[in-house]
Each structure stands twice: as structure tokens, then as C-alpha cells.
Amino acid sequence: MGIFNFLFGSKKQKESRQISVTIPQSKEFDYYRPEYFRILNSRPNMHEIYGRGFDFPKYNDRFITQEGYPLRELLLLVWWGKTKSGRKSTISIPQYFFYDYNLNAEKITRKFKDESLLYDDDGKTLLTEEGKVIADRYSSLWEIHSAKEYPTNLDIDFPTWDKNKFDLMMCQMQIRYHSEYANFCKELVNYFNSLNAPTSALEIHNEINRYINEMNSNLARVNDLKEKLIILQDRVDDI
């Protein structure tokens, strides 16, 4: 029998075996529902409010200056003149002129010197009288460049630039963003509360507390900005 069992298998081997597998139920409370994802997708986006994305170009060279220089080159001239006593001739020119404005700043500086807009004196580089006139004419380029919270473009923003109006616009857009974000948080809090989750569903209750805190923080920011808005509006009206 042993050899027959080896060749043809025993009856017990031919019997099918049923394995019972028990899948434990998740202890997490399920809140991943269509309404949840709809609310998530409604989260406000600051760049949509700005109307400009994070990749908005810093320049486009479309503004034609009466001197013939691109605005990004004139920004470098303004930088050289930012200090009344001049900058050291050996100073390292900031790398953003290369990374943001694609300038060979050292070469442009030599050009400014050759064209009598800059000169060296006792180890310092200073503006000539002509250089001062031009740098003053385009001094607002520095304000445009320095507006870090908003994606500016030298050529687009320079013709109509007004720092007071810009600050007012920024304040208005921030009020809109934080108001919309507070409403977004309120929707999520209402959604989580509508689930009637048991007290054991800690993740749900943590999310509720999280968004209540974020909502209150954004509402406080709105109130602060509204006070600032009154001051900024007064500045614009006084012009």
C-alpha cells in the first residue's frame, strides 16, 4: 500500500482543505466619504486669489526704458545705490540677480562703469550723478523685487506701481483668503460633527479640535487685518 499511496496519493490527500480566515474589523471610524473629499477640494488657494502662480516670471523684458536698459539691469543699478556711502568694490553681488533675473551681474556692473553710471573711489563703488538720476527714477524696482509674499514681475508691475495701493491690495486679498479658510474649517467641523462619531473615535475628535483651532486662528487674523485695512485705506486716500 505504501508504494500505491506514493504514486496515486491517499484519499485524505485528495480531500479539499478549507481554511478559515478571520479579517479583524478596523477600529478606525470611517469618514472618507464623498462629502469629505468635496470639502477638501474646496480649500482656498492663495495663488488663485492672487491670480498669479508661484512660477510667475520675475521679468519679461517687455517694458522699454528711455535709457535702453532692461528693468532687471536697472534693478542692479538701484542695488548699487542703496547705500549713500557706496558699497565695497569687492562685495559679493547677491545670487538672486543670477537665479531670479538671469544676469551676469559682474559684467553688467562693468558696463555701468564704462557708461559712466558707476565709478570706483577708495575701494568703494558709487553712483555718478547721472547714475543717481537714473537710479532714483527706477527706485520702485526695489520695492517690487522685495515684495516676497506676492509674485511680482518687474516689467508688468513697474508702470503702475504704487506701494500704498499695493499694501492695500495685499491686505484685501489676505482678508479674503483667511475668511475663506475659516469657512473651509467650519465646513469640516460641521461635517465631522454630523458623523455622530463615538467618543472612542479619537481621530475624528482630534480633527474637530484641530479645525476649530485653525478656524479661530484665521478669524483672529481677519480681525487684525481689518484694522490694518483702515489705516492702509487712509494712506491711499491721503495721496
GROMACS .gro file of C-alpha atoms in nm:
model
  239
    1MET     CA    1   0.000   0.000   0.000
    2GLY     CA    2   0.285   0.233   0.069
    3ILE     CA    3   0.401   0.244  -0.294
    4PHE     CA    4   0.044   0.294  -0.424
    5ASN     CA    5  -0.007   0.578  -0.183
    6PHE     CA    6   0.314   0.734  -0.312
    7LEU     CA    7   0.213   0.701  -0.682
    8PHE     CA    8  -0.156   0.787  -0.666
    9GLY     CA    9  -0.194   0.970  -0.340
   10SER     CA   10  -0.411   0.879  -0.048
   11LYS     CA   11  -0.780   0.962  -0.029
   12LYS     CA   12  -0.708   1.204   0.253
   13GLN     CA   13  -0.468   1.397   0.024
   14LYS     CA   14  -0.739   1.430  -0.240
   15GLU     CA   15  -0.987   1.582   0.003
   16SER     CA   16  -1.006   1.961  -0.029
   17ARG     CA   17  -0.899   2.159   0.271
   18GLN     CA   18  -1.095   2.468   0.373
   19ILE     CA   19  -0.901   2.735   0.558
   20SER     CA   20  -1.099   2.980   0.763
   21VAL     CA   21  -0.952   3.333   0.769
   22THR     CA   22  -1.091   3.595   1.004
   23ILE     CA   23  -1.028   3.956   0.900
   24PRO     CA   24  -1.034   4.184   1.201
   25GLN     CA   25  -1.261   4.486   1.172
   26SER     CA   26  -1.085   4.821   1.168
   27LYS     CA   27  -1.120   5.015   1.489
   28GLU     CA   28  -1.090   5.344   1.300
   29PHE     CA   29  -1.410   5.535   1.229
   30ASP     CA   30  -1.463   5.569   0.855
   31TYR     CA   31  -1.503   5.930   0.749
   32TYR     CA   32  -1.361   5.903   0.395
   33ARG     CA   33  -1.685   5.981   0.218
   34PRO     CA   34  -1.762   6.183  -0.098
   35GLU     CA   35  -1.871   6.486   0.107
   36TYR     CA   36  -1.538   6.486   0.291
   37PHE     CA   37  -1.338   6.495  -0.032
   38ARG     CA   38  -1.568   6.763  -0.176
   39ILE     CA   39  -1.490   6.988   0.118
   40LEU     CA   40  -1.117   6.915   0.096
   41ASN     CA   41  -1.119   7.016  -0.271
   42SER     CA   42  -1.280   7.348  -0.179
   43ARG     CA   43  -0.980   7.455   0.030
   44PRO     CA   44  -0.889   7.813  -0.071
   45ASN     CA   45  -0.571   7.866  -0.270
   46MET     CA   46  -0.381   8.192  -0.220
   47HIS     CA   47  -0.235   8.183  -0.570
   48GLU     CA   48  -0.585   8.164  -0.720
   49ILE     CA   49  -0.677   8.474  -0.522
   50TYR     CA   50  -0.359   8.645  -0.642
   51GLY     CA   51  -0.430   8.547  -0.999
   52ARG     CA   52  -0.062   8.456  -1.028
   53GLY     CA   53   0.106   8.123  -0.963
   54PHE     CA   54   0.424   8.054  -0.769
   55ASP     CA   55   0.606   8.017  -1.102
   56PHE     CA   56   0.509   8.365  -1.222
   57PRO     CA   57   0.816   8.511  -1.402
   58LYS     CA   58   1.016   8.781  -1.226
   59TYR     CA   59   1.058   8.976  -1.552
   60ASN     CA   60   0.984   8.958  -1.925
   61ASP     CA   61   1.190   9.249  -2.067
   62ARG     CA   62   0.884   9.397  -2.239
   63PHE     CA   63   0.898   9.735  -2.070
   64ILE     CA   64   1.106   9.970  -2.286
   65THR     CA   65   1.302  10.221  -2.080
   66GLN     CA   66   1.408  10.556  -2.219
   67GLU     CA   67   1.768  10.471  -2.128
   68GLY     CA   68   1.761  10.145  -2.321
   69TYR     CA   69   1.841   9.920  -2.025
   70PRO     CA   70   1.612   9.631  -1.928
   71LEU     CA   71   1.447   9.684  -1.590
   72ARG     CA   72   1.630   9.387  -1.440
   73GLU     CA   73   1.963   9.557  -1.519
   74LEU     CA   74   1.838   9.882  -1.368
   75LEU     CA   75   1.744   9.688  -1.055
   76LEU     CA   76   2.114   9.610  -1.021
   77LEU     CA   77   2.198   9.979  -1.056
   78VAL     CA   78   1.942  10.059  -0.784
   79TRP     CA   79   2.105   9.794  -0.564
   80TRP     CA   80   2.447   9.956  -0.603
   81GLY     CA   81   2.298  10.287  -0.494
   82LYS     CA   82   2.103  10.158  -0.193
   83THR     CA   83   2.371  10.284   0.049
   84LYS     CA   84   2.462  10.653   0.049
   85SER     CA   85   2.827  10.586   0.125
   86GLY     CA   86   2.856  10.328  -0.153
   87ARG     CA   87   2.931   9.958  -0.141
   88LYS     CA   88   3.272   9.796  -0.125
   89SER     CA   89   3.401   9.731  -0.476
   90THR     CA   90   3.489   9.376  -0.373
   91ILE     CA   91   3.144   9.297  -0.232
   92SER     CA   92   2.976   8.978  -0.347
   93ILE     CA   93   2.673   9.069  -0.555
   94PRO     CA   94   2.363   8.876  -0.434
   95GLN     CA   95   2.299   8.549  -0.615
   96TYR     CA   96   1.934   8.634  -0.681
   97PHE     CA   97   2.048   8.853  -0.969
   98PHE     CA   98   2.165   8.531  -1.132
   99TYR     CA   99   1.895   8.290  -1.014
  100ASP     CA  100   1.590   8.520  -1.041
  101TYR     CA  101   1.692   8.764  -1.314
  102ASN     CA  102   1.949   8.571  -1.522
  103LEU     CA  103   2.204   8.850  -1.503
  104ASN     CA  104   2.580   8.834  -1.524
  105ALA     CA  105   2.592   9.099  -1.252
  106GLU     CA  106   2.969   9.148  -1.264
  107LYS     CA  107   2.960   9.206  -1.639
  108ILE     CA  108   2.664   9.447  -1.613
  109THR     CA  109   2.846   9.634  -1.335
  110ARG     CA  110   3.147   9.681  -1.561
  111LYS     CA  111   2.914   9.809  -1.833
  112PHE     CA  112   2.765  10.063  -1.592
  113LYS     CA  113   3.117  10.183  -1.510
  114ASP     CA  114   3.212  10.205  -1.879
  115GLU     CA  115   2.898  10.409  -1.944
  116SER     CA  116   2.967  10.643  -1.651
  117LEU     CA  117   2.680  10.536  -1.426
  118LEU     CA  118   2.910  10.387  -1.161
  119TYR     CA  119   3.265  10.465  -1.055
  120ASP     CA  120   3.520  10.332  -0.805
  121ASP     CA  121   3.666  10.553  -0.536
  122ASP     CA  122   3.888  10.445  -0.247
  123GLY     CA  123   3.774  10.082  -0.259
  124LYS     CA  124   3.406  10.164  -0.299
  125THR     CA  125   3.167  10.163  -0.593
  126LEU     CA  126   2.934  10.463  -0.611
  127LEU     CA  127   2.676  10.613  -0.844
  128THR     CA  128   2.776  10.901  -1.067
  129GLU     CA  129   2.541  11.200  -1.083
  130GLU     CA  130   2.383  11.053  -1.396
  131GLY     CA  131   2.363  10.717  -1.225
  132LYS     CA  132   2.182  10.874  -0.928
  133VAL     CA  133   1.923  11.034  -1.156
  134ILE     CA  134   1.850  10.701  -1.327
  135ALA     CA  135   1.852  10.500  -1.002
  136ASP     CA  136   1.606  10.747  -0.845
  137ARG     CA  137   1.380  10.720  -1.150
  138TYR     CA  138   1.362  10.342  -1.108
  139SER     CA  139   1.389  10.320  -0.729
  140SER     CA  140   1.049  10.148  -0.703
  141LEU     CA  141   1.203   9.842  -0.869
  142TRP     CA  142   1.347   9.761  -0.530
  143GLU     CA  143   1.001   9.762  -0.371
  144ILE     CA  144   0.869   9.536  -0.645
  145HIS     CA  145   1.163   9.299  -0.602
  146SER     CA  146   1.122   9.299  -0.222
  147ALA     CA  147   0.751   9.202  -0.227
  148LYS     CA  148   0.818   8.842  -0.122
  149GLU     CA  149   0.460   8.741  -0.036
  150TYR     CA  150   0.330   8.826  -0.381
  151PRO     CA  151   0.467   8.701  -0.716
  152THR     CA  152   0.574   9.027  -0.881
  153ASN     CA  153   0.708   9.092  -1.229
  154LEU     CA  154   0.932   9.394  -1.285
  155ASP     CA  155   0.803   9.472  -1.634
  156ILE     CA  156   0.434   9.417  -1.559
  157ASP     CA  157   0.419   9.591  -1.221
  158PHE     CA  158   0.657   9.886  -1.265
  159PRO     CA  159   0.437  10.107  -1.493
  160THR     CA  160   0.151  10.126  -1.238
  161TRP     CA  161   0.341  10.060  -0.917
  162ASP     CA  162   0.220  10.236  -0.603
  163LYS     CA  163   0.346  10.093  -0.273
  164ASN     CA  164   0.049  10.217  -0.069
  165LYS     CA  165  -0.202  10.074  -0.315
  166PHE     CA  166  -0.006   9.750  -0.330
  167ASP     CA  167  -0.013   9.715   0.050
  168LEU     CA  168  -0.387   9.785   0.046
  169MET     CA  169  -0.444   9.523  -0.223
  170MET     CA  170  -0.238   9.267  -0.033
  171CYS     CA  171  -0.436   9.330   0.284
  172GLN     CA  172  -0.767   9.289   0.100
  173MET     CA  173  -0.654   8.962  -0.059
  174GLN     CA  174  -0.530   8.826   0.273
  175ILE     CA  175  -0.863   8.911   0.436
  176ARG     CA  176  -1.039   8.722   0.161
  177TYR     CA  177  -0.807   8.422   0.195
  178HIS     CA  178  -0.829   8.391   0.574
  179SER     CA  179  -1.208   8.443   0.566
  180GLU     CA  180  -1.246   8.166   0.309
  181TYR     CA  181  -1.011   7.940   0.504
  182ALA     CA  182  -1.211   7.995   0.822
  183ASN     CA  183  -1.528   7.894   0.633
  184PHE     CA  184  -1.343   7.590   0.499
  185CYS     CA  185  -1.255   7.486   0.855
  186LYS     CA  186  -1.614   7.544   0.969
  187GLU     CA  187  -1.744   7.315   0.694
  188LEU     CA  188  -1.507   7.039   0.804
  189VAL     CA  189  -1.607   7.079   1.170
  190ASN     CA  190  -1.974   7.059   1.072
  191TYR     CA  191  -1.904   6.752   0.860
  192PHE     CA  192  -1.720   6.567   1.136
  193ASN     CA  193  -1.991   6.655   1.389
  194SER     CA  194  -2.258   6.522   1.152
  195LEU     CA  195  -2.098   6.178   1.167
  196ASN     CA  196  -2.200   6.138   1.531
  197ALA     CA  197  -1.880   5.951   1.595
  198PRO     CA  198  -1.845   5.770   1.928
  199THR     CA  199  -1.611   5.911   2.190
  200SER     CA  200  -1.376   5.621   2.116
  201ALA     CA  201  -1.314   5.762   1.764
  202LEU     CA  202  -1.027   5.978   1.883
  203GLU     CA  203  -0.909   6.061   1.530
  204ILE     CA  204  -1.242   6.227   1.449
  205HIS     CA  205  -1.245   6.433   1.767
  206ASN     CA  206  -0.882   6.535   1.714
  207GLU     CA  207  -0.972   6.655   1.365
  208ILE     CA  208  -1.264   6.855   1.506
  209ASN     CA  209  -1.040   7.025   1.762
  210ARG     CA  210  -0.773   7.087   1.501
  211TYR     CA  211  -1.006   7.264   1.261
  212ILE     CA  212  -1.178   7.461   1.538
  213ASN     CA  213  -0.836   7.596   1.639
  214GLU     CA  214  -0.746   7.676   1.278
  215MET     CA  215  -1.082   7.845   1.224
  216ASN     CA  216  -1.039   8.065   1.532
  217SER     CA  217  -0.682   8.148   1.434
  218ASN     CA  218  -0.788   8.259   1.086
  219LEU     CA  219  -1.082   8.463   1.220
  220ALA     CA  220  -0.844   8.641   1.459
  221ARG     CA  221  -0.615   8.711   1.164
  222VAL     CA  222  -0.910   8.857   0.970
  223ASN     CA  223  -0.997   9.091   1.256
  224ASP     CA  224  -0.636   9.208   1.279
  225LEU     CA  225  -0.614   9.265   0.903
  226LYS     CA  226  -0.941   9.462   0.900
  227GLU     CA  227  -0.790   9.706   1.150
  228LYS     CA  228  -0.482   9.741   0.932
  229LEU     CA  229  -0.703   9.787   0.626
  230ILE     CA  230  -0.850  10.107   0.772
  231ILE     CA  231  -0.500  10.253   0.816
  232LEU     CA  232  -0.390  10.148   0.468
  233GLN     CA  233  -0.705  10.293   0.313
  234ASP     CA  234  -0.637  10.624   0.487
  235ARG     CA  235  -0.287  10.630   0.339
  236VAL     CA  236  -0.420  10.579  -0.010
  237ASP     CA  237  -0.690  10.844   0.037
  238ASP     CA  238  -0.433  11.096   0.162
  239ILE     CA  239  -0.228  11.072  -0.156
   0.00000   0.00000   0.00000
